[in-house]
mmCIF file of N, CA, C and O in Angstrom:
data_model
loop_
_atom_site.group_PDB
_atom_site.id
_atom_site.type_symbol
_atom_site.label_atom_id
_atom_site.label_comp_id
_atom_site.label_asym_id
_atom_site.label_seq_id
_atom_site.Cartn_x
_atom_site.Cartn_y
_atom_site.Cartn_z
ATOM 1 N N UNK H 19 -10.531 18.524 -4.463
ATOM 2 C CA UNK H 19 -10.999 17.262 -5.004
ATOM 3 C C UNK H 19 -9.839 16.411 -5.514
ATOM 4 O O UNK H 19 -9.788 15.198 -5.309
ATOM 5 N N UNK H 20 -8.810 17.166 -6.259
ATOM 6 C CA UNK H 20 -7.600 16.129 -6.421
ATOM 7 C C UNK H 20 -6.816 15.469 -5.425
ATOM 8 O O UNK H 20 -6.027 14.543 -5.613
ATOM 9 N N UNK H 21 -7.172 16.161 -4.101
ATOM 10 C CA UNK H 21 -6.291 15.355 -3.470
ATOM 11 C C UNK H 21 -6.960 14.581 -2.976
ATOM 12 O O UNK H 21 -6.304 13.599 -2.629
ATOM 13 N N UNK H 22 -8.112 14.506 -2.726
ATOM 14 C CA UNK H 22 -9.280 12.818 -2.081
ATOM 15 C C UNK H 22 -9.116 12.155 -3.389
ATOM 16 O O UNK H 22 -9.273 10.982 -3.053
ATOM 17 N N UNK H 23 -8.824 12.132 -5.131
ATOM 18 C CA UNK H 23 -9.137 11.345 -5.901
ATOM 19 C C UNK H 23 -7.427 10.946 -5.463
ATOM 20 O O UNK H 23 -7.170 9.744 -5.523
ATOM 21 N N UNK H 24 -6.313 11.852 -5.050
ATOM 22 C CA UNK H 24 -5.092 11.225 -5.264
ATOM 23 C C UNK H 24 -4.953 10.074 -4.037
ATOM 24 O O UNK H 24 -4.279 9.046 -4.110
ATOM 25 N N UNK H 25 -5.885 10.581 -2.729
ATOM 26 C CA UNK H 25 -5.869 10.149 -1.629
ATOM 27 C C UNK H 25 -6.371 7.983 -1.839
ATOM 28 O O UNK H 25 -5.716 6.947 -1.727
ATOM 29 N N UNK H 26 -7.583 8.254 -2.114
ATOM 30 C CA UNK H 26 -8.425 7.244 -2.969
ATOM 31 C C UNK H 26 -7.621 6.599 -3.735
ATOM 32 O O UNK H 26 -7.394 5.431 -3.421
ATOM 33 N N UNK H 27 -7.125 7.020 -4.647
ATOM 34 C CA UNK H 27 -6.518 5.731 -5.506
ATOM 35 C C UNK H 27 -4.906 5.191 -4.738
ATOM 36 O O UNK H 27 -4.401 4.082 -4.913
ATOM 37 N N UNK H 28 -4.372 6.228 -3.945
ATOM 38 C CA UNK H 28 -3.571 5.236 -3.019
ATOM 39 C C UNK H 28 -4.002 4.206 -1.891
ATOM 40 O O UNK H 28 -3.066 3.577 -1.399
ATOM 41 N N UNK H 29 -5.381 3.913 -1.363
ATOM 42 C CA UNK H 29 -5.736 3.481 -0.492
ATOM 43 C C UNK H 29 -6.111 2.182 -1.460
ATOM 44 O O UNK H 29 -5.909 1.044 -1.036
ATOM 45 N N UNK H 30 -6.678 2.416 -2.806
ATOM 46 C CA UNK H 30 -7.072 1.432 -3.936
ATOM 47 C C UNK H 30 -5.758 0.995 -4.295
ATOM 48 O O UNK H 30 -5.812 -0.222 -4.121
ATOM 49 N N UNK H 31 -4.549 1.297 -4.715
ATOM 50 C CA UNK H 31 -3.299 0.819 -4.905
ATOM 51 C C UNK H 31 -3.185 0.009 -3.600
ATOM 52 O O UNK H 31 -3.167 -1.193 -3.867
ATOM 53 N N UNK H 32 -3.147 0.124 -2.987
ATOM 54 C CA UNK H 32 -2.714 -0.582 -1.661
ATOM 55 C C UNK H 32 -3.048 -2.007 -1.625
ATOM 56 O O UNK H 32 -2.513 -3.110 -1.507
ATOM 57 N N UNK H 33 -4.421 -1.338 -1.816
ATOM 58 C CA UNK H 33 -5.604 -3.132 -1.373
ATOM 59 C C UNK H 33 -4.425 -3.812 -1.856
ATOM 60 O O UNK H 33 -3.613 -4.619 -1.404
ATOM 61 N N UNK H 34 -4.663 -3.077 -3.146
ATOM 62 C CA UNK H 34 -4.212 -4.547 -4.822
ATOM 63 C C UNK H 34 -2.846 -4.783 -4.443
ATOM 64 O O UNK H 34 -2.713 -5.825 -3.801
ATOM 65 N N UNK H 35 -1.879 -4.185 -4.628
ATOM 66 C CA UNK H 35 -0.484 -4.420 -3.947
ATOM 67 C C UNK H 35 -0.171 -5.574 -2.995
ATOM 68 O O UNK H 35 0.569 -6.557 -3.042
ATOM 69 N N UNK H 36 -1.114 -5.008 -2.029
ATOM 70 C CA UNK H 36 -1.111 -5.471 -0.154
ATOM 71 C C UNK H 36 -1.607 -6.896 -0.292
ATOM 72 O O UNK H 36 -0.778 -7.764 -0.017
ATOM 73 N N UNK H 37 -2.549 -7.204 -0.587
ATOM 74 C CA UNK H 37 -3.836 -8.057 -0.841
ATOM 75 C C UNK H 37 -2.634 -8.834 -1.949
ATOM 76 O O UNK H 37 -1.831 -9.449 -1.247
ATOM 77 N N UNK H 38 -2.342 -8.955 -3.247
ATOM 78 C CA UNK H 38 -1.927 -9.671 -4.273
ATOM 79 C C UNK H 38 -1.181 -10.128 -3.304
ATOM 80 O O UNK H 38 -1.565 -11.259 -3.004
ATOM 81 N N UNK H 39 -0.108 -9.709 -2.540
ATOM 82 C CA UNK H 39 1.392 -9.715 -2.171
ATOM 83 C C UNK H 39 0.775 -11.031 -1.114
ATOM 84 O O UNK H 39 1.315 -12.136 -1.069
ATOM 85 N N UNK H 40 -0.146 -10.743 -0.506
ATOM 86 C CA UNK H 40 -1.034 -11.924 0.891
ATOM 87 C C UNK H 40 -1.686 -12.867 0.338
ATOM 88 O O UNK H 40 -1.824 -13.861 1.052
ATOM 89 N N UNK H 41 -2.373 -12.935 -1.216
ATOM 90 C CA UNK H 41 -2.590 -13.840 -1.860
ATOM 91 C C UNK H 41 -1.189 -14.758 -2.300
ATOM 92 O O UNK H 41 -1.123 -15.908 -1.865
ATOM 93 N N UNK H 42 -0.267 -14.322 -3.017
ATOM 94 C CA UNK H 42 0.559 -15.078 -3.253
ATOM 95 C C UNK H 42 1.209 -15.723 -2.079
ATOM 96 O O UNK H 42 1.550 -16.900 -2.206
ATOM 97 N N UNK H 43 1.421 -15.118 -0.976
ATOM 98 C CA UNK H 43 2.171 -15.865 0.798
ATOM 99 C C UNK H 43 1.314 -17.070 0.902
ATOM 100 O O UNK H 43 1.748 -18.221 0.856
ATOM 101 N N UNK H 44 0.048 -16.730 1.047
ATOM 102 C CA UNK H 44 -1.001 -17.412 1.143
ATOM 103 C C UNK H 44 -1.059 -18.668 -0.019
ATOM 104 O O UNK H 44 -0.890 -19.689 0.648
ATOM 105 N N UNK H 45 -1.154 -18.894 -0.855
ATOM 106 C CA UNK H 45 -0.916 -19.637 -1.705
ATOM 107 C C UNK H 45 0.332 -20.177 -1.898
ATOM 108 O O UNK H 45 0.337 -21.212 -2.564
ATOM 109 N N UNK H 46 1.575 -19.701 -1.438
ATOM 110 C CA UNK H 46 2.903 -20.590 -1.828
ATOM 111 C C UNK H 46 3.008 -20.760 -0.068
ATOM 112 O O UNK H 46 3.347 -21.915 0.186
ATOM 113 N N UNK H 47 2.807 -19.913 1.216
ATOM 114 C CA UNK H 47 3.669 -20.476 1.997
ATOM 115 C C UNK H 47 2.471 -21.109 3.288
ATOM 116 O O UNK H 47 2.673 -21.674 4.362
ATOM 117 N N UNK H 48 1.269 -20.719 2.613
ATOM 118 C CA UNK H 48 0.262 -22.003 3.833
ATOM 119 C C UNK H 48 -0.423 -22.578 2.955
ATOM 120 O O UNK H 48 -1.622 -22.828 3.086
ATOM 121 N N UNK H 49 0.221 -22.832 2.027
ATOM 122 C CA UNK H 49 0.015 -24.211 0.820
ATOM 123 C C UNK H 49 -1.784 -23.898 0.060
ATOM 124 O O UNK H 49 -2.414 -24.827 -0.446
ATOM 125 N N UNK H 50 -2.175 -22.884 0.112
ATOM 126 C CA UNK H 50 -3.404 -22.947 -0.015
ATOM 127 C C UNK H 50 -2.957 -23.115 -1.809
ATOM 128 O O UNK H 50 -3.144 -21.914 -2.002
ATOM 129 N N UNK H 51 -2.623 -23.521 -2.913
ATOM 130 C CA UNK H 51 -2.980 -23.651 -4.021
ATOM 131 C C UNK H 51 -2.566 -22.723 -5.225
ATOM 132 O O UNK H 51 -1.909 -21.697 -5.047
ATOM 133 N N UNK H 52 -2.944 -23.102 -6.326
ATOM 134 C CA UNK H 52 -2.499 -21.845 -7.819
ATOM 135 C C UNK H 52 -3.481 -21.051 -7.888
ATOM 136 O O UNK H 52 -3.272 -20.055 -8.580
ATOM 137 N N UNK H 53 -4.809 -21.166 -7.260
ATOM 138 C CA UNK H 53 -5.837 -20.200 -7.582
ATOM 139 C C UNK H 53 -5.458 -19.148 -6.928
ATOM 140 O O UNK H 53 -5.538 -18.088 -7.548
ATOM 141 N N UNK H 54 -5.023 -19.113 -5.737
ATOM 142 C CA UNK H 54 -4.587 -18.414 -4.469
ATOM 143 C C UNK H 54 -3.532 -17.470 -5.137
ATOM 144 O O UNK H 54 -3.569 -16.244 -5.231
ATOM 145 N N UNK H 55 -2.399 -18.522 -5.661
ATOM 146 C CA UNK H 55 -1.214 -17.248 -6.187
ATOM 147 C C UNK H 55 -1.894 -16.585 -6.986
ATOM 148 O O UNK H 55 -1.818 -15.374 -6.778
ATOM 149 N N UNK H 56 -2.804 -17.011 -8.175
ATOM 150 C CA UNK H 56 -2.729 -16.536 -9.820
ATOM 151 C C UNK H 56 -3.421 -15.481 -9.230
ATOM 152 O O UNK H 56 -2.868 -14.389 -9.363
ATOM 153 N N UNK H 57 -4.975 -15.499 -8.322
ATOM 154 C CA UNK H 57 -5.635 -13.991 -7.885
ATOM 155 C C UNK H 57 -4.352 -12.847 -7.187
ATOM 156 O O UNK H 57 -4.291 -11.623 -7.300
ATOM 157 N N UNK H 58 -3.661 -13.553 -6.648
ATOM 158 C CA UNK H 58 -2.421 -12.527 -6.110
ATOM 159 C C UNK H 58 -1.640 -11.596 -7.071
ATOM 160 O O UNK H 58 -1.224 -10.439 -7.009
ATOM 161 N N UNK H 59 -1.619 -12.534 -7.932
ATOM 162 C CA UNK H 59 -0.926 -11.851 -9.092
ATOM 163 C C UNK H 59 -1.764 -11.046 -10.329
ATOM 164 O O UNK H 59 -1.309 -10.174 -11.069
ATOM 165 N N UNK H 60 -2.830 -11.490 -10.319
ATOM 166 C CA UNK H 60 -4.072 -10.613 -10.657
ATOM 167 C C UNK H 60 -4.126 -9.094 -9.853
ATOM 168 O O UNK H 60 -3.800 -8.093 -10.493
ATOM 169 N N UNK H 61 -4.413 -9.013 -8.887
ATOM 170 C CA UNK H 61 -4.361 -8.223 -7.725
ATOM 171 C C UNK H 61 -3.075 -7.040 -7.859
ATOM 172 O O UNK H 61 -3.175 -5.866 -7.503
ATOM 173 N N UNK H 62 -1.908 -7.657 -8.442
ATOM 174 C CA UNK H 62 -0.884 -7.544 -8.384
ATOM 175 C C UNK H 62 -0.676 -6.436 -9.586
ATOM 176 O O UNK H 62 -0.229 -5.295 -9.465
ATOM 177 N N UNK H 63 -1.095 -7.052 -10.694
ATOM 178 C CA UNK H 63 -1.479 -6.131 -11.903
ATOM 179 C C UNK H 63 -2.266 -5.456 -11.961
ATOM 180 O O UNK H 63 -2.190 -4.615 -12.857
ATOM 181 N N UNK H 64 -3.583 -5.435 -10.957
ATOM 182 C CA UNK H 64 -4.110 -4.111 -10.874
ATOM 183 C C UNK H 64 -3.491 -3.355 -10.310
ATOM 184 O O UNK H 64 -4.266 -2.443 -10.598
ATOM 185 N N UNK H 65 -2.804 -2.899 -9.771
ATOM 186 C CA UNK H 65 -2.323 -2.497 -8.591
ATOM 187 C C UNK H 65 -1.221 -1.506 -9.874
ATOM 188 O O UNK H 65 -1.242 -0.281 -9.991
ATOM 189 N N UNK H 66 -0.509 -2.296 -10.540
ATOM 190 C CA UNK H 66 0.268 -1.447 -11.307
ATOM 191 C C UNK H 66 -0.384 -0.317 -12.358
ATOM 192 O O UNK H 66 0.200 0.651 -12.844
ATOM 193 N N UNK H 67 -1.970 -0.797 -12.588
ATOM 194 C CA UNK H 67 -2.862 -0.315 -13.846
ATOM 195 C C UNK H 67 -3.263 0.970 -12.605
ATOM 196 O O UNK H 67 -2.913 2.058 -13.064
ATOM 197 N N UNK H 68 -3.745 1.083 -11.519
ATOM 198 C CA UNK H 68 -4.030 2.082 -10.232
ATOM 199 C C UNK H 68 -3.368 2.876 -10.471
ATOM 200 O O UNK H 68 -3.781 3.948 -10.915
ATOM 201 N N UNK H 69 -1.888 2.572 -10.219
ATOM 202 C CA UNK H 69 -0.916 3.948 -10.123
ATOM 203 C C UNK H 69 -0.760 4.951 -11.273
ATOM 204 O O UNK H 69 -0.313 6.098 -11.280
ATOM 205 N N UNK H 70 -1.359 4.025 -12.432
ATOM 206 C CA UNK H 70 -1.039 5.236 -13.588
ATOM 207 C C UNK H 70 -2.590 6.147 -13.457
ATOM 208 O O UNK H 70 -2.817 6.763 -14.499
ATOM 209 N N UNK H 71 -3.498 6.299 -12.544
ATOM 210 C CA UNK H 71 -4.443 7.175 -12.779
ATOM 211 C C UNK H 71 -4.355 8.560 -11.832
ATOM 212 O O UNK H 71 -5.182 9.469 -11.889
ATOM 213 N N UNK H 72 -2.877 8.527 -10.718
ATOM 214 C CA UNK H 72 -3.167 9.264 -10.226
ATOM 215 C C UNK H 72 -2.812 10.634 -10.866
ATOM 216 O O UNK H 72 -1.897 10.735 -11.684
ATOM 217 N N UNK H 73 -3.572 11.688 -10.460
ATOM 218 C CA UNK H 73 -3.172 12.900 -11.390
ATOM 219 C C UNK H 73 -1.944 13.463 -11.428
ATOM 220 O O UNK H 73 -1.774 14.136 -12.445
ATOM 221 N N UNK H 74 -0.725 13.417 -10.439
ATOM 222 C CA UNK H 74 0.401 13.826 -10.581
ATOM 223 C C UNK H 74 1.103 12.763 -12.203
ATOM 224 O O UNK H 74 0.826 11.584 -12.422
ATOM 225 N N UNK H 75 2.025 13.677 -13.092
ATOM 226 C CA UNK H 75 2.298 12.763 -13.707
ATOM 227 C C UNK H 75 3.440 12.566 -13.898
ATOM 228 O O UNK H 75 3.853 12.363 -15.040
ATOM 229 N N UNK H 76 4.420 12.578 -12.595
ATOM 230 C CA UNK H 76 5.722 12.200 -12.183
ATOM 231 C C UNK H 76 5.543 10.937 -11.515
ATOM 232 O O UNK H 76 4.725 10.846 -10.600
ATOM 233 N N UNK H 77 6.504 9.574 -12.036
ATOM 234 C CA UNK H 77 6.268 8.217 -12.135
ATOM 235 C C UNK H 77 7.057 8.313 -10.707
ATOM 236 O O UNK H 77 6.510 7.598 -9.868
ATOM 237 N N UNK H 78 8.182 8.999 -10.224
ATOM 238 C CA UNK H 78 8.975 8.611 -9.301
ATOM 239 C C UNK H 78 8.658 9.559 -8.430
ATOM 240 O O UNK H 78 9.707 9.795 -7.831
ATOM 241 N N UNK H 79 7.685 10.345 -7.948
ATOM 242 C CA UNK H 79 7.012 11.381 -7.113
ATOM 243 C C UNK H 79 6.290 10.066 -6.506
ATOM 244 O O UNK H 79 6.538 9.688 -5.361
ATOM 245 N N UNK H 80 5.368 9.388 -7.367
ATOM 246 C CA UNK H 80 4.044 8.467 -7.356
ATOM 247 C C UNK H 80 4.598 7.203 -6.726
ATOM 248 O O UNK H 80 4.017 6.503 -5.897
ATOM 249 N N UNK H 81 5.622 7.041 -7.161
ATOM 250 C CA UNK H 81 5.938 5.989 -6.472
ATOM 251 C C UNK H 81 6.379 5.967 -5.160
ATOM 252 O O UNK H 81 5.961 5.051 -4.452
ATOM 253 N N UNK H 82 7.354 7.018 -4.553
ATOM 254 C CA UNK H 82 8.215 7.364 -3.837
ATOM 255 C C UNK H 82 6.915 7.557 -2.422
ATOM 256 O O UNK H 82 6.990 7.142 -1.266
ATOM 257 N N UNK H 83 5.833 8.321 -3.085
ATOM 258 C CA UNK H 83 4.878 8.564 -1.842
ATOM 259 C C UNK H 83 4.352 7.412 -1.847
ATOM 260 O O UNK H 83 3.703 7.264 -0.811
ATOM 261 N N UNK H 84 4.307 6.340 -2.643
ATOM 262 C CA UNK H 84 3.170 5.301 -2.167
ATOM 263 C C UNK H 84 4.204 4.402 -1.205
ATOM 264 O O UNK H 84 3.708 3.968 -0.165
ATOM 265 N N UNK H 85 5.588 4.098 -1.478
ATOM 266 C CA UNK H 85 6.024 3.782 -0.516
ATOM 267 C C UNK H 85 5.363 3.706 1.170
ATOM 268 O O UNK H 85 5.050 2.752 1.882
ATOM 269 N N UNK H 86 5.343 4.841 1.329
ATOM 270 C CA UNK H 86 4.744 5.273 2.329
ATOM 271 C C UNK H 86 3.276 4.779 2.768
ATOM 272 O O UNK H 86 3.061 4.184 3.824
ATOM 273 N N UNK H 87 2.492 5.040 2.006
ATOM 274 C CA UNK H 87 1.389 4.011 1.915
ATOM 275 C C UNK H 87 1.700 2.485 2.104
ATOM 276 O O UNK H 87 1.212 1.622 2.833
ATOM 277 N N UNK H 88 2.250 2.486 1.590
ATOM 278 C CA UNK H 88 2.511 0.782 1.527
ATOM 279 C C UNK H 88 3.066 0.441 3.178
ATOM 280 O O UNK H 88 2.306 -0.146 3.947
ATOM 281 N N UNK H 89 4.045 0.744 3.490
ATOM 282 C CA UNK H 89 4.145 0.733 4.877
ATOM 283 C C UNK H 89 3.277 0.773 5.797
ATOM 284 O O UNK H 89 3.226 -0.145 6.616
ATOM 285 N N UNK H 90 2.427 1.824 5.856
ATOM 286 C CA UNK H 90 1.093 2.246 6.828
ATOM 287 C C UNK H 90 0.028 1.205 6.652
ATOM 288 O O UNK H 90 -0.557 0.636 7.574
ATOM 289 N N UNK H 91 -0.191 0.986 5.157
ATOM 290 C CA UNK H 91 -1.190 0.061 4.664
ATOM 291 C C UNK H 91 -0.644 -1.244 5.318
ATOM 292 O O UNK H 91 -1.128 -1.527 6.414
ATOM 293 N N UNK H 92 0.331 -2.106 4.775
ATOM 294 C CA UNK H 92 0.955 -2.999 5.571
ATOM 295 C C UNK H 92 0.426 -3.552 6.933
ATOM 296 O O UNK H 92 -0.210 -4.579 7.168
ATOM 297 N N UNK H 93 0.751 -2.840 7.527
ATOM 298 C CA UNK H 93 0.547 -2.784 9.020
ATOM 299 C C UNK H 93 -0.861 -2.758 9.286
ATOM 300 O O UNK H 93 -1.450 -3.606 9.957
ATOM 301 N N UNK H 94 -1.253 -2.003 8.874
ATOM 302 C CA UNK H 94 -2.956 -2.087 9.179
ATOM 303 C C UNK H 94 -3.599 -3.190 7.959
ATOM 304 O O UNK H 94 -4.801 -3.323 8.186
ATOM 305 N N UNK H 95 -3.255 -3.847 6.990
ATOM 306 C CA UNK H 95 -3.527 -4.908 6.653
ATOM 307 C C UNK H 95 -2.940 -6.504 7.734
ATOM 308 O O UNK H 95 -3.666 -7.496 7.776
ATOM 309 N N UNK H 96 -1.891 -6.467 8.323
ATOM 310 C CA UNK H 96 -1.149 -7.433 9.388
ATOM 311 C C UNK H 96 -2.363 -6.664 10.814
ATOM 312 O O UNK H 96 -2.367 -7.357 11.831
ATOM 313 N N UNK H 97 -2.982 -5.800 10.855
ATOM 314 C CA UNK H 97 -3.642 -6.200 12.086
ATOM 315 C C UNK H 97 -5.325 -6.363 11.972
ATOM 316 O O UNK H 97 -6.031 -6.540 12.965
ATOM 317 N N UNK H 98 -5.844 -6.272 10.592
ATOM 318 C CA UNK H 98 -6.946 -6.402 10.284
ATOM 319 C C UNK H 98 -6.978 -8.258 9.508
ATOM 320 O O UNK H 98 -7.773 -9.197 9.468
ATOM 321 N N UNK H 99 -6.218 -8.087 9.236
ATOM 322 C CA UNK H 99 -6.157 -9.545 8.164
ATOM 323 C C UNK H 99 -5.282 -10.596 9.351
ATOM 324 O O UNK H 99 -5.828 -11.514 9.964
ATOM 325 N N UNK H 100 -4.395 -10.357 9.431
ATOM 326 C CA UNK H 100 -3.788 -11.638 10.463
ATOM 327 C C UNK H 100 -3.709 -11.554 11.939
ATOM 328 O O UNK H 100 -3.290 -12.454 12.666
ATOM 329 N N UNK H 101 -4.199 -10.254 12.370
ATOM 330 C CA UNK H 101 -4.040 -10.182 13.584
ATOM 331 C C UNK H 101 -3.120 -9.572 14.304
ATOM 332 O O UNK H 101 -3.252 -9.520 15.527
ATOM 333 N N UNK H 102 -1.991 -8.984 13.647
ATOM 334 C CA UNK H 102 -0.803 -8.913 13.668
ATOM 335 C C UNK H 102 -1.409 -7.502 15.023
ATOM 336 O O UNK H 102 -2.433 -6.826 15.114
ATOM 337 N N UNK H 103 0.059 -7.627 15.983
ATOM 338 C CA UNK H 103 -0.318 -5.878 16.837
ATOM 339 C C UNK H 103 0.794 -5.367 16.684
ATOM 340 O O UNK H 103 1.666 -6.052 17.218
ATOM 341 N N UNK H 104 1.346 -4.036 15.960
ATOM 342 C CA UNK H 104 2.138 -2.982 15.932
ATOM 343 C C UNK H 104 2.770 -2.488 17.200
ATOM 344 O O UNK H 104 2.027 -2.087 18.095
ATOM 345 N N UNK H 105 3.812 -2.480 17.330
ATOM 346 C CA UNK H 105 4.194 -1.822 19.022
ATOM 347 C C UNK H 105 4.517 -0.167 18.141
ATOM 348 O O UNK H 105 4.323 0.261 17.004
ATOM 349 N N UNK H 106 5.098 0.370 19.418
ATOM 350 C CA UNK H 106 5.508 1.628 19.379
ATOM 351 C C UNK H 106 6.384 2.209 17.977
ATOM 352 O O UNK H 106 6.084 3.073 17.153
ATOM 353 N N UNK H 107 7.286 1.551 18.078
ATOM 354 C CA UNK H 107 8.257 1.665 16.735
ATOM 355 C C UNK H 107 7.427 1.354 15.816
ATOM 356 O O UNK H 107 7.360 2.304 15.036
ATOM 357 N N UNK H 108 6.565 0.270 15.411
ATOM 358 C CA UNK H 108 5.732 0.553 14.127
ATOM 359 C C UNK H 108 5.234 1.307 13.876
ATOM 360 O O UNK H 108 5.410 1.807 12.765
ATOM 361 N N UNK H 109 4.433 1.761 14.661
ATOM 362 C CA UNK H 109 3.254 3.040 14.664
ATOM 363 C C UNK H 109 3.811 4.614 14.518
ATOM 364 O O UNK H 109 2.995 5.509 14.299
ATOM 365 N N UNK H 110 5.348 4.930 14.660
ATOM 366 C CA UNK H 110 6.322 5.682 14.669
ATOM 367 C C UNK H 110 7.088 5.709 13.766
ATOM 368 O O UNK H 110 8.010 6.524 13.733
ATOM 369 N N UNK H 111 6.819 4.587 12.585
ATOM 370 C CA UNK H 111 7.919 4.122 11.724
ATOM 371 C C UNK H 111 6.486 4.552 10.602
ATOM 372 O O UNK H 111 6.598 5.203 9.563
ATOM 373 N N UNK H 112 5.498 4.118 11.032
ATOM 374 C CA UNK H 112 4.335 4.158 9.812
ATOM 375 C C UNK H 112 3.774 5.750 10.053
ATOM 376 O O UNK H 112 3.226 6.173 9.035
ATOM 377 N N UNK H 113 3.790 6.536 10.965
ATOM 378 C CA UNK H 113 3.634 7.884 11.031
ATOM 379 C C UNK H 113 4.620 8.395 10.407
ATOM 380 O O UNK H 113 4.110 9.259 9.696
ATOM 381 N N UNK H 114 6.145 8.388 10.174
ATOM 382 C CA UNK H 114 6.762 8.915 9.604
ATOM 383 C C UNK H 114 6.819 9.155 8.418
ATOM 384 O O UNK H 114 7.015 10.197 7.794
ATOM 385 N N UNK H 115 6.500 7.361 7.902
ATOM 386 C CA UNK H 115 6.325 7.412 6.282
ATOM 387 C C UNK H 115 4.953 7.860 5.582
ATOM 388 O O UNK H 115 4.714 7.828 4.375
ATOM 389 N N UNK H 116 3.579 8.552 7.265
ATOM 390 C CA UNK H 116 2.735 8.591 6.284
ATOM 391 C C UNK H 116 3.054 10.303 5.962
ATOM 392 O O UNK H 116 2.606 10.996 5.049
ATOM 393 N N UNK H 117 3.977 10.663 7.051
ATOM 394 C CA UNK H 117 3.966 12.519 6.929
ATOM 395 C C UNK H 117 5.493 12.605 4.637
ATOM 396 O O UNK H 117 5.530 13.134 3.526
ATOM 397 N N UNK H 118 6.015 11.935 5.261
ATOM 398 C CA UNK H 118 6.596 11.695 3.662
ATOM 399 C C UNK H 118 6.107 12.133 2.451
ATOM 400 O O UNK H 118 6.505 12.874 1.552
ATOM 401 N N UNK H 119 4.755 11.209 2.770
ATOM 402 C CA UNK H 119 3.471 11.037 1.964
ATOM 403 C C UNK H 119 3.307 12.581 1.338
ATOM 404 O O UNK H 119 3.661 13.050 0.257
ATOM 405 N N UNK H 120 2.483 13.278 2.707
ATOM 406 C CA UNK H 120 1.709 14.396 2.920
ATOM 407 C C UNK H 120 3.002 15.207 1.792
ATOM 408 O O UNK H 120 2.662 15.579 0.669
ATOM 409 N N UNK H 121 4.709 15.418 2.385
ATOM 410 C CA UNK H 121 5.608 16.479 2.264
ATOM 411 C C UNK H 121 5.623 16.125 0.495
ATOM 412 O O UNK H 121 5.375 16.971 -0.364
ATOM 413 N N UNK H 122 6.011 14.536 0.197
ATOM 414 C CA UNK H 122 6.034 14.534 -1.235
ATOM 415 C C UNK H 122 5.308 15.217 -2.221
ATOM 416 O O UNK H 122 5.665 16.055 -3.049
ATOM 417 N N UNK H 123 3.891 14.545 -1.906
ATOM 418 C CA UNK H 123 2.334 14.390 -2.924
ATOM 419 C C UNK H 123 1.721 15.765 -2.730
ATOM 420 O O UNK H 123 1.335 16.258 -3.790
ATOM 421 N N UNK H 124 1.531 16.517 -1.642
ATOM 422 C CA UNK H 124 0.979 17.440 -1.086
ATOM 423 C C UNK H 124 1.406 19.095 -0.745
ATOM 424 O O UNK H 124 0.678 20.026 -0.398
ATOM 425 N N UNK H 125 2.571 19.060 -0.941
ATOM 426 C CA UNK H 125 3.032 19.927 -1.052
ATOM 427 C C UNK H 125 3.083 21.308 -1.659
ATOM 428 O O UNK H 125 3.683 21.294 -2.733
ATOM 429 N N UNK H 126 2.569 22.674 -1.245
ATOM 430 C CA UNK H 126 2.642 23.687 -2.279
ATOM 431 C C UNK H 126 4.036 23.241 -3.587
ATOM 432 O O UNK H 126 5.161 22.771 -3.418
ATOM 433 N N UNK H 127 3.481 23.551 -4.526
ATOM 434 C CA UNK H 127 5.016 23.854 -5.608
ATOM 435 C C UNK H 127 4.803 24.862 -6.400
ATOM 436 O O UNK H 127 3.628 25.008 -6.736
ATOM 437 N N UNK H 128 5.511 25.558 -6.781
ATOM 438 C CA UNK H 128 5.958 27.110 -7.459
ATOM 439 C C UNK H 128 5.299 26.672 -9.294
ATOM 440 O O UNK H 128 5.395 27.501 -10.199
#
C-alpha cells in the first residue's frame, strides 16, 4: 500500500508542478492574462505542499525520484495537452528516468 500511496502522490505532484509550470507559459507566453499565471502559481504551491506527504522522509531521495516523474509526466502532458509526439529518444530518455524512479524510491534497503 505504501508504494501506490507513494506512487499516487507523484502522479498528484506532477499534475500541480506540470500543469502550474503550463499555466504560467500559457499566461505570459500566449498572452492569455494574470488569472492564467496566478492559477499556475497556485498549482505551483500545491505541488510543493504534495511532496511533503510522501512517506519516505528523505527530502533529496523525494526529490531526486520525482525528477524522473517530471520528465515522463512532461512528455505525456506535451502529448495529451498540446499535442506534442515524442520520437524514439524521448520515449528512451523518459524510460530511463522512469526505471531511476523504481531503483531510487523502490528499492529493498537494509
Amino acid at each position: 500500500m505504501t508504494i501506490i500511496r507513494s506512487v499516487l502522490l507523484f502522479v498528484v505532484a506532477a499534475i500541480a508542478e506540470i500543469g502550474g509550470a503550463w499555466l504560467i507559459w500559457q499566461g505570459v507566453r500566449e498572452h492569455k492574462g494574470l488569472l492564467w499565471i496566478g492559477a499556475g502559481i497556485a498549482a505551483l504551491g500545491a505541488y510543493g505542499f504534495v511532496a511533503t506527504l510522501q512517506p519516505d522522509a528523505n527530502f533529496g531521495r523525494i526529490l531526486a525520484a520525482y525528477g524522473g516523474i517530471f520528465v515522463a509526466g512532461s512528455l505525456a502532458w506535451g502529448v495529451v495537452v498540446d499535442k506534442f509526439r515524442p520520437d524514439r529518444y524521448d520515449l528512451i530518455g523518459a524510460t530511463i528516468c522512469l526505471i531511476g524512479v523504481v531503483v531510487i524510491m523502490y528499492a529493498p534497503r537494509r
